[in-house]
Structure formats: structure tokens, C-alpha cells
XYZ file of N, CA, C and O in Angstrom:
888
model
N -60.016 -39.336 102.553
C -59.808 -37.899 102.192
C -59.472 -37.749 100.581
O -59.402 -36.676 100.098
N -59.729 -38.649 99.613
C -59.594 -38.526 98.183
C -60.991 -38.240 97.648
O -60.983 -37.710 96.524
N -62.016 -38.091 98.394
C -63.238 -37.914 97.919
C -64.029 -36.631 98.443
O -65.082 -36.557 98.619
N -63.066 -35.487 98.598
C -64.033 -34.501 99.088
C -64.810 -33.599 97.947
O -64.723 -33.890 97.026
N -65.231 -32.518 98.469
C -66.294 -31.743 97.592
C -65.591 -31.267 96.519
O -66.392 -31.081 95.465
N -64.170 -31.135 96.437
C -63.587 -30.277 95.292
C -62.779 -31.729 94.616
O -62.179 -31.163 93.313
N -62.896 -32.999 94.826
C -62.528 -33.949 94.056
C -63.557 -34.121 92.866
O -64.285 -33.834 92.810
N -62.916 -35.160 92.003
C -63.548 -35.416 91.002
C -64.637 -36.236 91.082
O -65.842 -35.841 90.523
N -64.732 -37.099 92.091
C -65.942 -37.702 92.344
C -66.743 -36.745 93.276
O -68.194 -37.051 92.770
N -66.466 -36.056 93.985
C -66.990 -35.110 94.714
C -67.855 -34.182 93.893
O -69.012 -33.894 93.489
N -67.101 -33.919 92.761
C -67.722 -32.619 91.771
C -68.683 -33.326 90.857
O -69.668 -32.785 90.539
N -68.717 -34.416 90.514
C -69.485 -35.385 89.858
C -70.794 -35.725 90.640
O -71.927 -35.494 89.758
N -70.449 -36.116 91.600
C -71.969 -36.191 92.168
C -72.830 -35.105 92.796
O -73.862 -34.729 92.357
N -71.970 -33.878 92.841
C -72.775 -32.602 92.994
C -73.161 -31.702 91.587
O -74.422 -31.447 91.770
N -72.587 -32.136 90.567
C -73.220 -31.636 89.365
C -74.338 -32.746 88.503
O -75.241 -32.178 88.283
N -74.117 -33.860 89.102
C -75.500 -34.766 88.723
C -76.541 -34.629 89.423
O -77.695 -34.773 89.089
N -76.488 -34.002 90.857
C -77.630 -33.618 91.684
C -78.368 -32.445 91.247
O -79.279 -32.037 91.755
N -77.577 -31.344 90.475
C -78.451 -30.254 90.033
C -79.420 -30.584 88.967
O -79.197 -31.383 88.301
N -80.370 -29.958 89.078
C -81.579 -30.479 88.850
C -81.315 -30.025 87.195
O -82.169 -30.803 86.234
N -80.766 -28.958 86.756
C -80.401 -28.839 85.384
C -79.708 -30.156 84.656
O -79.575 -29.989 83.375
N -78.772 -31.074 85.363
C -78.249 -31.752 84.637
C -78.814 -33.249 84.750
O -78.639 -33.878 83.869
N -79.643 -33.740 86.197
C -79.899 -35.127 85.910
C -81.278 -34.958 86.560
O -82.052 -36.129 86.999
N -82.071 -33.899 86.686
C -83.486 -33.645 87.628
C -83.332 -34.260 89.171
O -81.925 -34.443 89.878
N -84.801 -34.324 89.888
C -84.338 -34.409 91.217
C -84.506 -36.034 91.544
O -84.546 -36.421 92.948
N -84.287 -36.995 90.729
C -84.460 -38.327 90.987
C -83.276 -38.658 91.595
O -82.281 -38.100 91.634
N -83.484 -39.974 92.627
C -82.354 -40.427 93.222
C -81.215 -41.135 92.201
O -81.518 -41.135 91.140
N -80.212 -40.662 92.834
C -78.788 -41.553 91.514
C -78.558 -43.113 92.044
O -78.868 -43.408 93.227
N -78.121 -43.546 91.167
C -77.872 -44.817 90.985
C -76.200 -44.912 90.838
O -75.792 -44.327 89.808
N -75.421 -45.562 91.685
C -74.080 -45.491 91.464
C -73.044 -46.542 91.451
O -73.877 -47.276 92.511
N -71.955 -46.799 91.154
C -71.146 -48.375 91.108
C -69.700 -47.568 91.770
O -69.427 -46.520 91.268
N -68.959 -48.191 92.351
C -67.768 -47.773 93.010
C -66.829 -49.202 92.838
O -67.025 -50.033 93.534
N -65.987 -48.911 91.819
C -64.920 -50.097 91.648
C -63.726 -49.989 92.530
O -62.862 -49.096 92.634
N -63.717 -50.923 93.970
C -62.802 -50.666 94.763
C -63.648 -50.220 96.099
O -63.573 -48.770 96.158
N -63.551 -51.100 96.922
C -64.529 -50.679 98.158
C -63.569 -49.809 99.355
O -63.954 -48.956 99.677
N -62.523 -49.995 99.452
C -61.615 -49.489 100.474
C -62.471 -49.296 101.929
O -62.857 -50.505 102.176
N -62.516 -47.981 102.508
C -62.950 -47.937 103.819
C -64.587 -47.613 103.498
O -65.334 -47.900 104.670
N -64.724 -47.857 102.220
C -66.163 -47.431 101.748
C -66.386 -46.029 102.117
O -68.135 -45.494 101.893
N -65.848 -44.940 101.928
C -65.784 -43.365 102.320
C -66.909 -43.163 101.686
O -67.733 -42.063 101.983
N -67.044 -43.184 99.955
C -67.866 -42.760 99.090
C -69.404 -42.760 99.401
O -70.343 -42.159 98.958
N -69.668 -43.883 100.256
C -70.862 -43.896 100.553
C -71.580 -42.722 101.507
O -72.699 -42.515 101.457
N -70.624 -41.875 102.226
C -70.847 -40.878 102.925
C -71.857 -39.721 101.938
O -72.415 -39.168 102.398
N -71.576 -40.037 100.806
C -72.422 -39.030 99.447
C -73.577 -39.314 99.369
O -74.204 -38.609 98.651
N -74.291 -40.708 99.892
C -75.420 -40.911 99.227
C -76.542 -40.362 99.744
O -76.373 -40.149 101.161
N -77.881 -40.172 99.368
C -78.871 -39.468 100.217
C -80.010 -40.507 100.111
O -80.038 -41.225 99.251
N -80.688 -40.265 100.992
C -82.176 -40.967 101.104
C -82.461 -41.446 99.444
O -82.682 -40.345 98.865
N -82.863 -42.672 99.021
C -83.416 -43.109 97.738
C -82.234 -43.357 96.800
O -82.347 -43.838 95.894
N -81.134 -42.838 97.063
C -79.720 -43.399 96.288
C -79.399 -44.698 96.386
O -79.711 -45.578 97.620
N -78.925 -45.226 95.392
C -78.384 -46.665 95.497
C -76.933 -46.673 95.050
O -76.662 -45.965 94.053
N -76.128 -47.469 95.848
C -74.646 -47.448 95.397
C -74.204 -49.109 95.759
O -74.335 -49.903 96.699
N -73.660 -49.338 94.675
C -72.979 -50.986 94.595
C -71.217 -50.760 94.571
O -70.903 -50.060 93.757
N -70.744 -51.354 95.516
C -69.256 -51.284 95.483
C -68.914 -52.749 94.639
O -69.400 -53.588 94.897
N -67.733 -52.854 94.070
C -67.260 -53.875 93.183
C -65.816 -54.002 93.868
O -65.129 -53.296 94.007
N -65.652 -55.144 95.049
C -64.742 -55.574 95.543
C -64.039 -57.096 95.318
O -64.935 -57.682 95.370
N -62.832 -57.130 94.832
C -62.165 -58.447 94.625
C -61.581 -58.852 95.751
O -61.458 -60.194 96.188
N -61.341 -58.426 96.897
C -60.472 -59.101 98.176
C -61.415 -58.831 99.280
O -61.846 -57.739 99.940
N -61.911 -60.000 99.796
C -62.651 -60.429 100.926
C -62.352 -59.742 102.423
O -62.935 -59.254 102.920
N -60.686 -59.479 102.163
C -60.113 -59.040 103.980
C -60.477 -57.399 103.570
O -61.043 -57.097 104.827
N -60.669 -56.720 102.607
C -61.060 -55.308 102.305
C -62.467 -55.370 102.990
O -62.758 -54.521 103.600
N -63.274 -56.131 102.458
C -64.905 -56.027 103.102
C -64.809 -56.124 104.579
O -65.785 -55.610 105.039
N -64.131 -57.202 105.060
C -64.224 -57.479 106.318
C -63.655 -56.155 107.480
O -64.548 -55.903 108.304
N -62.416 -55.712 106.856
C -62.022 -54.404 107.438
C -62.966 -52.979 107.271
O -62.955 -52.495 108.188
N -63.373 -53.102 106.006
C -64.686 -51.915 106.119
C -65.724 -52.193 107.086
O -66.214 -50.806 107.353
N -65.941 -53.132 107.522
C -67.045 -53.049 108.514
C -66.450 -53.196 110.016
O -67.064 -52.683 110.783
N -65.365 -53.674 109.877
C -64.876 -53.765 111.601
C -64.014 -52.479 111.818
O -64.313 -52.111 113.089
N -63.722 -51.510 111.241
C -62.898 -50.706 111.610
C -63.712 -49.038 110.752
O -62.921 -48.193 111.558
N -64.637 -49.336 110.048
C -65.301 -48.060 109.521
C -66.591 -48.240 109.548
O -67.130 -49.386 109.670
N -67.362 -47.181 109.599
C -68.835 -47.359 109.615
C -69.446 -46.430 108.438
O -70.693 -46.382 108.253
N -68.980 -46.220 107.411
C -69.362 -45.709 106.050
C -70.440 -46.483 105.633
O -71.899 -45.932 104.993
N -70.588 -47.756 105.573
C -71.302 -48.432 105.182
C -72.913 -48.563 106.011
O -73.564 -48.524 105.283
N -72.581 -48.833 107.239
C -73.755 -48.925 108.018
C -74.042 -47.611 108.361
O -75.620 -47.303 108.165
N -73.628 -46.225 108.117
C -73.966 -44.972 107.933
C -74.750 -44.722 106.765
O -75.473 -43.526 106.735
N -74.433 -45.455 105.614
C -75.116 -44.637 104.395
C -76.375 -44.370 104.452
O -77.282 -45.374 104.983
N -76.786 -43.085 103.820
C -78.188 -42.501 104.191
C -78.912 -43.542 102.797
O -80.358 -43.542 102.959
N -78.386 -44.101 101.613
C -79.191 -44.702 100.741
C -78.999 -45.961 100.998
O -78.713 -46.308 102.215
N -79.246 -47.000 100.052
C -79.089 -48.148 99.794
C -78.126 -48.719 98.977
O -77.521 -47.971 98.134
N -77.735 -50.201 99.082
C -77.023 -50.444 97.920
C -76.394 -51.868 98.547
O -76.798 -52.496 99.798
N -75.278 -52.573 98.002
C -74.794 -53.622 98.336
C -73.341 -53.761 97.884
O -72.686 -52.873 97.452
N -72.656 -54.800 98.203
C -71.206 -54.901 97.727
C -71.213 -56.383 97.047
O -71.646 -57.244 97.419
N -70.776 -56.054 95.562
C -70.780 -57.616 94.869
C -69.074 -58.004 94.841
O -68.140 -57.149 94.547
N -69.016 -59.148 95.167
C -67.668 -59.730 95.297
C -67.403 -60.087 94.267
O -68.096 -60.870 93.301
N -65.831 -60.258 93.932
C -65.228 -60.584 92.756
C -64.697 -59.498 91.895
O -64.607 -58.497 92.037
N -64.190 -60.175 90.555
C -63.594 -59.126 89.738
C -64.315 -57.927 89.382
O -65.550 -58.294 88.497
N -64.397 -56.690 89.442
C -65.382 -55.572 88.910
C -65.653 -55.762 87.475
O -66.757 -55.755 87.044
N -64.668 -55.869 86.700
C -65.167 -56.048 85.251
C -65.819 -57.088 84.940
O -67.089 -57.000 83.913
N -65.662 -58.394 85.310
C -66.831 -59.348 84.813
C -68.024 -59.369 85.635
O -69.069 -59.317 84.959
N -67.900 -58.527 86.753
C -69.325 -58.171 87.463
C -69.828 -57.417 86.706
O -71.442 -57.340 86.475
N -69.567 -56.188 86.223
C -70.210 -55.162 85.645
C -70.632 -55.830 84.302
O -71.641 -55.243 83.564
N -69.728 -56.519 83.490
C -69.927 -57.463 82.176
C -71.216 -58.088 82.263
O -72.287 -58.006 81.385
N -71.547 -58.899 83.498
C -72.738 -59.769 83.730
C -74.007 -58.859 83.918
O -75.133 -59.290 83.370
N -73.686 -57.893 84.827
C -74.990 -56.835 84.908
C -75.052 -56.463 83.792
O -76.522 -56.348 83.342
N -74.263 -55.597 82.557
C -74.892 -55.148 81.606
C -75.653 -56.406 80.673
O -76.496 -55.851 80.259
N -74.796 -57.541 80.628
C -75.897 -58.715 79.745
C -77.171 -58.900 80.331
O -77.849 -59.169 79.444
N -77.369 -58.903 81.480
C -78.579 -59.024 82.244
C -79.487 -57.593 82.170
O -80.618 -57.780 82.946
N -79.081 -56.842 81.401
C -79.945 -55.424 81.241
C -80.345 -54.764 82.877
O -81.452 -54.556 83.122
N -79.170 -55.187 83.552
C -79.407 -54.161 85.028
C -79.621 -52.833 84.839
O -79.213 -52.418 83.909
N -80.519 -52.056 86.046
C -80.864 -50.905 85.779
C -79.456 -50.208 85.733
O -78.618 -50.382 86.461
N -79.301 -49.068 84.522
C -78.333 -48.548 84.396
C -78.058 -47.554 85.527
O -78.382 -47.017 86.212
N -76.541 -47.116 85.303
C -75.851 -46.494 86.516
C -75.776 -45.048 86.385
O -75.407 -44.938 84.718
N -76.007 -44.034 87.055
C -75.732 -42.722 86.407
C -74.063 -42.251 86.710
O -73.716 -41.223 86.056
N -73.618 -42.884 87.584
C -72.211 -42.614 87.721
C -71.453 -44.008 87.976
O -71.723 -44.681 88.909
N -70.177 -44.183 87.612
C -69.510 -45.491 87.736
C -67.898 -44.724 88.270
O -67.426 -43.889 87.385
N -67.547 -44.885 89.530
C -66.261 -44.217 89.982
C -65.082 -45.639 90.016
O -65.404 -46.798 90.592
N -64.107 -45.494 89.209
C -63.407 -46.361 89.404
C -62.340 -46.098 89.924
O -61.575 -45.121 89.868
N -61.357 -46.677 91.135
C -60.542 -46.173 91.966
C -59.677 -47.185 92.318
O -59.912 -47.903 93.701
N -58.993 -47.842 91.490
C -58.188 -49.065 91.892
C -56.670 -49.019 91.298
O -56.004 -49.753 91.108
N -56.416 -47.644 91.121
C -54.812 -47.296 90.609
C -53.970 -46.733 91.508
O -52.879 -46.245 90.882
N -54.178 -46.733 92.648
C -53.479 -45.888 93.534
C -51.819 -46.444 93.928
O -51.304 -45.997 94.230
N -51.571 -47.773 93.676
C -50.632 -48.462 94.216
C -49.784 -48.844 93.025
O -49.996 -48.092 91.785
N -48.866 -49.435 93.319
C -47.837 -49.411 91.948
C -47.974 -50.729 91.385
O -47.376 -51.352 90.371
N -49.327 -51.450 91.636
C -49.433 -52.711 90.967
C -50.886 -52.616 90.505
O -52.117 -53.141 91.212
N -51.224 -51.756 89.466
C -52.368 -51.625 89.043
C -52.992 -52.576 88.033
O -52.350 -53.379 87.472
N -54.398 -53.018 88.141
C -55.123 -54.276 87.617
C -55.365 -53.473 85.969
O -56.283 -52.784 85.707
N -54.573 -53.593 85.017
C -54.588 -53.303 83.543
C -55.720 -53.663 82.969
O -56.179 -52.788 82.083
N -56.326 -54.805 83.452
C -57.484 -55.121 82.609
C -58.992 -54.178 82.610
O -59.508 -54.151 81.930
N -58.737 -53.160 83.645
C -59.415 -52.058 83.916
C -59.445 -51.052 83.087
O -60.341 -50.147 82.977
N -58.168 -50.963 82.710
C -57.664 -49.736 81.518
C -57.548 -50.159 80.165
O -56.562 -49.859 79.690
N -58.573 -50.827 79.301
C -58.208 -51.242 78.100
C -59.877 -50.646 77.389
O -60.627 -50.431 77.986
N -59.594 -50.957 76.146
C -60.841 -50.404 75.349
C -62.040 -51.269 75.431
O -63.166 -50.668 75.520
N -61.456 -52.396 75.923
C -62.670 -53.172 76.024
C -63.654 -53.047 77.148
O -64.922 -53.277 77.236
N -62.488 -52.799 78.172
C -63.150 -52.489 79.589
C -64.004 -51.040 79.509
O -65.235 -51.123 80.113
N -63.529 -50.327 78.717
C -64.088 -49.132 78.587
C -65.454 -49.180 77.981
O -66.568 -48.659 78.218
N -65.811 -50.179 76.999
C -66.799 -50.588 76.363
C -67.686 -51.026 77.392
O -68.762 -50.904 77.381
N -67.295 -51.913 78.172
C -68.350 -52.780 79.500
C -68.839 -51.485 80.287
O -70.237 -51.397 80.706
N -67.609 -50.729 80.524
C -68.252 -49.305 81.226
C -69.251 -48.572 80.996
O -70.412 -48.298 81.600
N -69.343 -48.174 79.685
C -70.296 -47.668 79.186
C -71.551 -48.369 78.759
O -72.871 -47.464 78.626
N -71.655 -49.740 78.716
C -72.706 -50.183 78.699
C -73.838 -50.344 79.900
O -74.831 -50.503 79.896
N -72.536 -50.227 80.822
C -73.595 -50.239 82.377
C -73.956 -49.141 82.781
O -75.038 -48.797 83.724
N -73.301 -47.820 82.127
C -73.879 -46.619 82.214
C -75.026 -46.008 81.431
O -75.282 -46.562 80.248
N -75.909 -45.306 81.933
C -76.850 -44.448 81.200
C -76.189 -43.894 79.866
O -75.045 -43.456 80.061
N -76.987 -43.514 78.765
C -76.606 -43.047 77.880
C -76.046 -41.668 78.112
O -74.763 -41.202 77.660
N -76.311 -40.760 79.177
C -75.758 -39.647 79.595
C -74.976 -39.818 81.181
O -74.589 -38.939 81.771
N -74.544 -40.875 81.416
C -73.951 -41.238 82.503
C -72.491 -40.778 82.645
O -71.942 -40.395 81.410
N -71.879 -40.791 83.806
C -70.455 -40.243 83.681
C -69.633 -41.281 84.439
O -69.756 -42.216 85.560
N -68.358 -41.430 83.730
C -67.479 -42.421 84.518
C -66.162 -41.463 85.396
O -65.616 -40.664 84.629
N -65.846 -41.767 86.557
C -65.014 -41.165 86.949
C -63.863 -42.022 87.390
O -64.052 -43.128 88.192
N -62.767 -41.599 86.977
C -61.560 -42.448 87.360
C -60.330 -41.585 88.323
O -59.981 -40.809 87.643
N -59.933 -42.512 88.881
C -59.073 -41.848 89.863
C -57.502 -42.331 89.545
O -57.449 -43.104 89.424
N -56.940 -40.962 89.163
C -55.391 -41.325 88.367
C -54.348 -40.650 89.342
O -53.393 -41.179 89.144
N -54.629 -40.807 90.443
C -53.830 -40.201 91.608
C -52.705 -41.534 91.626
O -52.873 -42.595 92.089
N -51.415 -41.590 91.351
C -50.411 -42.384 91.404
C -49.065 -41.740 91.311
O -48.472 -40.740 90.667
N -48.143 -42.608 92.157
C -46.931 -41.747 92.615
C -45.865 -42.158 91.174
O -45.116 -41.640 91.031
N -46.170 -43.110 90.741
C -45.307 -43.890 89.589
C -45.731 -43.587 88.419
O -45.027 -43.766 87.388
N -46.761 -43.781 88.179
C -47.475 -43.724 86.585
C -48.412 -42.863 86.391
O -48.966 -42.323 87.124
N -48.108 -42.368 85.339
C -49.017 -41.261 84.889
C -50.128 -41.692 83.762
O -49.966 -42.014 82.557
N -51.005 -41.709 84.681
C -52.258 -42.496 83.907
C -53.161 -41.410 83.058
O -54.174 -41.965 82.224
N -52.993 -40.312 83.005
C -53.576 -39.496 82.051
C -53.847 -39.764 80.408
O -55.341 -39.586 80.013
N -52.901 -39.765 80.102
C -52.729 -39.928 78.530
C -53.755 -41.194 78.227
O -54.126 -41.011 76.990
N -53.199 -42.370 79.117
C -54.090 -43.669 78.274
C -55.451 -43.235 79.034
O -56.404 -43.846 78.203
N -55.836 -42.996 80.100
C -57.614 -42.726 80.243
C -58.171 -41.708 79.409
O -59.067 -41.873 78.644
N -57.254 -40.589 78.790
C -58.201 -39.742 77.836
C -57.829 -40.401 76.202
O -58.825 -40.056 75.745
N -56.789 -41.372 76.133
C -56.894 -41.495 74.987
C -58.149 -42.712 74.717
O -58.967 -42.864 73.652
N -58.369 -43.578 76.000
C -59.411 -44.833 76.078
C -60.860 -43.654 75.733
O -61.906 -44.200 75.058
N -61.149 -42.896 76.453
C -62.365 -41.696 76.274
C -62.524 -41.416 74.805
O -63.710 -41.781 74.509
N -61.550 -40.910 74.209
C -61.772 -40.432 72.890
C -61.917 -41.387 71.813
O -62.684 -41.331 70.998
N -61.132 -42.781 72.251
C -61.474 -44.132 71.412
C -62.928 -44.515 71.680
O -63.455 -44.883 70.664
N -63.737 -44.316 72.648
C -64.803 -44.510 72.932
C -65.958 -43.605 72.430
O -67.022 -43.928 72.721
N -65.433 -42.294 71.913
C -66.279 -41.361 71.615
C -66.870 -40.387 72.539
O -68.077 -39.699 72.371
N -66.329 -40.316 73.389
C -66.348 -39.518 74.585
C -65.347 -38.371 74.936
O -64.502 -38.317 74.029
N -65.789 -37.346 75.896
C -64.988 -36.150 75.969
C -64.440 -36.589 77.556
O -65.217 -37.235 78.153
N -63.404 -36.081 77.922
C -62.576 -36.358 79.434
C -62.173 -34.810 79.656
O -61.931 -34.053 79.086
N -62.829 -34.584 81.428
C -61.927 -33.578 81.929
C -61.590 -34.093 83.032
O -61.556 -34.943 83.722
N -60.223 -33.587 82.991
C -59.044 -33.706 84.101
C -59.707 -32.737 85.321
O -59.719 -31.327 85.272
N -59.749 -33.340 86.345
C -59.959 -32.571 87.920
C -58.784 -32.842 88.779
O -58.551 -33.993 89.040
N -57.918 -31.639 88.742
C -56.769 -31.687 89.899
C -57.141 -31.136 91.121
O -56.589 -29.808 91.244
N -57.510 -31.713 92.022
C -57.449 -30.644 93.206
C -56.517 -30.629 93.880
O -55.950 -31.733 94.407
N -56.083 -29.400 94.682
C -54.943 -29.587 95.871
C -55.532 -29.967 97.119
O -56.858 -30.303 97.572
N -54.703 -29.851 98.196
C -54.855 -30.538 99.344
C -55.649 -29.381 100.027
O -55.364 -28.280 100.152
N -56.729 -29.898 100.997
C -57.398 -28.837 101.805
C -57.507 -29.145 103.217
O -58.239 -30.199 103.417
N -56.810 -28.773 104.198
C -56.383 -29.284 105.408
C -57.792 -29.071 106.142
O -58.216 -29.571 107.160
N -58.462 -27.815 105.943
C -59.685 -27.316 106.534
C -60.992 -28.495 106.373
O -61.598 -28.658 107.051
N -60.764 -28.909 105.204
C -62.054 -30.079 105.058
C -61.400 -31.355 105.030
O -62.015 -32.343 104.876
N -60.310 -31.765 105.212
C -59.435 -32.749 105.471
C -59.135 -33.771 104.181
O -59.039 -34.690 104.046
N -59.418 -32.858 102.850
C -59.034 -33.536 101.532
C -57.505 -33.566 101.030
O -57.067 -32.576 101.236
N -57.150 -34.247 100.498
C -55.832 -34.947 99.979
C -55.928 -34.220 98.564
O -56.950 -33.984 97.810
N -55.098 -33.924 98.145
C -54.807 -33.755 96.713
C -54.995 -34.889 95.763
O -54.549 -35.949 96.212
N -55.803 -34.672 94.877
C -56.023 -35.836 94.089
C -56.182 -35.383 92.493
O -56.777 -34.286 92.393
N -56.156 -36.435 91.713
C -56.044 -36.408 90.357
C -57.434 -37.216 89.717
O -57.255 -38.527 89.975
N -58.053 -36.827 89.137
C -59.497 -37.523 88.442
C -59.547 -37.232 87.275
O -59.382 -35.996 86.794
N -60.415 -37.972 86.532
C -60.817 -37.820 85.000
C -62.258 -37.875 85.299
O -62.384 -39.415 85.395
N -63.032 -37.123 84.597
C -64.163 -37.440 84.260
C -64.538 -37.767 82.684
O -64.346 -36.895 82.027
N -65.291 -39.072 82.298
C -65.451 -39.495 80.925
C -66.986 -39.590 80.747
O -67.582 -40.048 81.653
N -67.420 -38.612 79.764
C -69.108 -38.896 79.536
C -68.979 -38.156 77.940
O -68.310 -37.353 77.636
N -70.600 -38.604 77.674
C -70.979 -37.590 76.395
C -72.034 -36.815 76.747
O -72.616 -35.941 75.568
N -72.270 -36.617 78.093
C -73.122 -35.478 78.146
C -73.096 -34.133 78.291
O -71.932 -33.906 79.172
N -73.175 -33.651 77.169
C -73.047 -32.260 77.282
C -73.417 -31.395 78.123
O -72.925 -30.371 78.685
N -74.580 -31.464 78.708
C -75.128 -30.776 79.675
C -74.046 -30.836 80.937
O -74.070 -30.097 81.565
N -73.921 -31.899 81.625
C -72.767 -32.400 82.293
C -71.686 -31.433 82.311
O -71.218 -30.897 83.508
N -71.016 -31.707 81.219
C -69.588 -30.729 80.824
C -70.079 -29.280 80.844
O -68.897 -28.836 81.185
N -71.043 -28.834 80.578
C -71.049 -27.210 80.604
C -71.723 -26.826 81.980
O -71.916 -25.777 82.100
N -71.930 -27.851 82.789
C -72.348 -27.486 84.340
C -71.273 -26.482 84.771
O -70.157 -26.446 84.781
N -71.581 -25.049 85.534
C -70.309 -24.167 85.581
C -69.436 -24.813 86.639
O -68.100 -24.584 86.606
N -70.049 -25.726 87.805
C -69.198 -26.375 88.833
C -68.074 -26.896 87.843
O -66.844 -27.112 88.295
N -68.198 -28.098 86.739
C -67.521 -29.008 86.060
C -66.591 -27.690 85.314
O -65.664 -28.056 85.351
N -66.982 -26.897 84.527
C -66.215 -26.177 83.928
C -65.083 -25.328 84.788
O -64.235 -25.302 84.374
N -65.486 -24.916 85.906
C -64.564 -24.223 86.917
C -63.562 -25.060 87.214
O -62.298 -24.318 87.711
N -64.150 -26.124 87.490
C -62.822 -27.238 88.223
C -62.222 -27.783 87.433
O -60.971 -28.357 87.672
N -62.301 -27.830 86.039
C -61.672 -28.428 85.040
C -60.143 -27.883 85.067
O -59.732 -26.619 84.613
N -59.114 -29.051 84.853
C -57.773 -28.289 84.718
C -57.520 -27.984 83.409
O -57.742 -28.476 82.579
N -56.510 -27.044 83.175
C -56.024 -26.784 81.973
C -55.132 -28.012 81.442
O -54.304 -28.396 81.977
N -55.104 -27.993 80.123
C -54.395 -29.170 79.434
C -53.087 -28.455 78.499
O -53.389 -27.446 78.303
N -52.161 -29.502 78.546
C -51.099 -29.036 77.562
C -51.743 -28.605 76.115
O -52.514 -29.248 75.924
N -50.825 -27.663 75.419
C -51.560 -27.645 74.012
C -51.822 -28.740 73.142
O -52.438 -28.576 72.451
N -50.728 -29.852 73.176
C -51.326 -31.046 72.605
C -51.086 -32.380 73.466
O -49.880 -32.887 73.498
N -52.050 -32.311 74.073
C -51.992 -33.461 75.249
C -51.636 -35.132 74.643
O -52.385 -35.322 73.211
N -50.882 -35.748 75.085
C -50.583 -37.010 74.121
C -51.621 -37.880 74.797
O -52.412 -37.798 75.625
N -52.033 -39.019 73.689
C -52.577 -40.248 74.295
C -52.342 -41.557 74.085
O -51.695 -41.687 73.057
N -52.951 -42.445 74.760
C -52.820 -43.796 74.721
C -53.691 -44.812 74.452
O -55.252 -43.958 75.338
N -53.929 -45.943 73.871
C -54.863 -46.599 74.201
C -54.357 -48.152 74.386
O -53.650 -48.381 73.391
N -54.885 -48.945 75.318
C -54.467 -50.204 75.748
C -55.788 -51.034 75.252
O -56.746 -50.698 75.313
N -55.177 -52.165 74.766
C -56.373 -53.086 74.554
C -55.927 -54.405 75.541
O -54.905 -54.610 76.050
N -57.168 -55.299 75.071
C -57.024 -56.639 75.844
C -55.540 -57.493 75.491
O -54.942 -58.307 76.207
N -55.486 -56.985 74.348
C -53.845 -57.804 73.604
C -53.106 -57.113 73.704
O -51.603 -57.698 73.570
N -53.068 -55.699 74.040
C -51.818 -54.835 74.102
C -51.614 -53.985 75.453
O -52.825 -53.007 75.331
N -50.703 -53.863 76.045
C -50.432 -53.079 77.261
C -48.976 -52.672 77.451
O -48.454 -53.840 77.250
N -48.761 -51.425 77.780
C -47.073 -51.376 78.132
C -47.012 -50.388 79.084
O -47.115 -49.462 78.831
N -46.857 -50.712 80.431
C -46.563 -50.093 81.642
C -45.288 -48.947 81.600
O -45.327 -47.959 82.023
N -44.662 -49.340 80.742
C -43.186 -48.732 80.567
C -43.615 -47.180 80.073
O -42.935 -46.252 80.280
N -44.786 -47.294 79.198
C -44.982 -46.110 78.472
C -45.797 -44.924 79.447
O -46.111 -43.779 79.524
N -46.025 -45.602 80.803
C -46.707 -44.718 81.813
C -46.052 -44.312 83.209
O -46.471 -43.558 83.536
N -44.763 -44.948 82.918
C -43.934 -44.554 83.743
C -43.520 -42.957 83.857
O -43.306 -42.314 82.802
N -43.728 -42.293 85.467
C -43.226 -40.758 85.496
C -42.041 -40.497 85.195
O -41.159 -41.666 85.521
N -41.637 -39.866 84.701
C -40.031 -39.411 84.264
C -39.674 -38.639 85.079
O -40.446 -37.721 85.606
């Protein structure tokens, strides 16, 4: 329900499929956090999707109680283990780069901070194409992750767009907050992305965490 057409992930995929943004070639995508595997429903024939999942129980439940992986129109696989380490190994091995990397591991109150550091973002953009897009799911009841992800984006020399979609009962979509990070100007200028971008405060704050420094207290919602 967080992956509807108006969500950040949905809008990124729709914009990347636009011939003006990425041509008509199949897309290669990565998803950090398997869950039920819902995002596989977005894949078309010829697309490739790799999920990165650390919990074997999640993999078992996604196959026992859901059919998204089995019904996926594209191809793909599930890489077990820590997503950051897996992505780093793939980047070092010069694996075929990704068009889109979706990071959806922060919705609970125990978030994996090693996925939100300067070094982690460096790995993500080594794994992505030069014009690739990083989509980060920010929805969280307790933590305001927007300043951190925006700060990490700017620190990496990229631009960030906030997508804040409301609940839509007709399509079954939940309200969700996403941030799309990229250096791809054509993508950022897509009418779909420009129309969906949320307005920013006059002086948005930013943070940058590193592998040596992080402070969750600075992210607590007031």
C-alpha cells in the first residue's frame, strides 16, 4: 500500500519508463527490504528486479502468504544478507548498474542507521547508473528522516525531491513520504516529478551522518 502510482517509488518508475527520460529499454531495479515483495508488481517483461533482504523469515513469509514474487512479469532474484555489503560487493565486481534503487528499511522504530551515512550513499551511487535514481522511503512515526536524506543527497552532489502522497482509498494506497535522489536533470524535469514534488520550507535543515558519527536524538519528531 506504500507503492501506489502517486508514491515516490511509483512516480520514479513511471517517469523512468517515459521515453524522454530513459528510452524504451527494460529497467534494472534494486529493492532494499523485501517485505511482501509488492514492488515486483511494477515490473514489466524484460525488467530485472533484485531484492536485498537480511531476514530469512521475511523471505519465507513472502513466498508462503503472498504471490508478488511468483507473479512478477519481469525477472529477478533475492540476495540474502546485509544490503549495504551486498551492494558494495556488486559494485566492486562491476555488476550491471541499476536504473532505480529503492531503500525501504526505515518504517519501524529501530532503523538500520548504517544505510543512512555518507559512505552508504557512496555505495548506492556506485551501484546506480550515472543517471540512476535513489528512492528512499521516509515514512516513520517517530523519526524525521527528511533532513538527513536531503543532507546526504547534497553531500553526494545530487539533488533531492520530496514526494508526499496522501492516502487514496480508491486505489488502496497509504499516505507515504519518499525522497528521490539523483543527478539526472531530465528525470527531475519530467512533468510527473515536478507536479508531484512537495513544497519545501524556506530554509530546509540538513544533516549528514557518517560511519563514525550519528545521533538519532537529532531525528526525533517533536
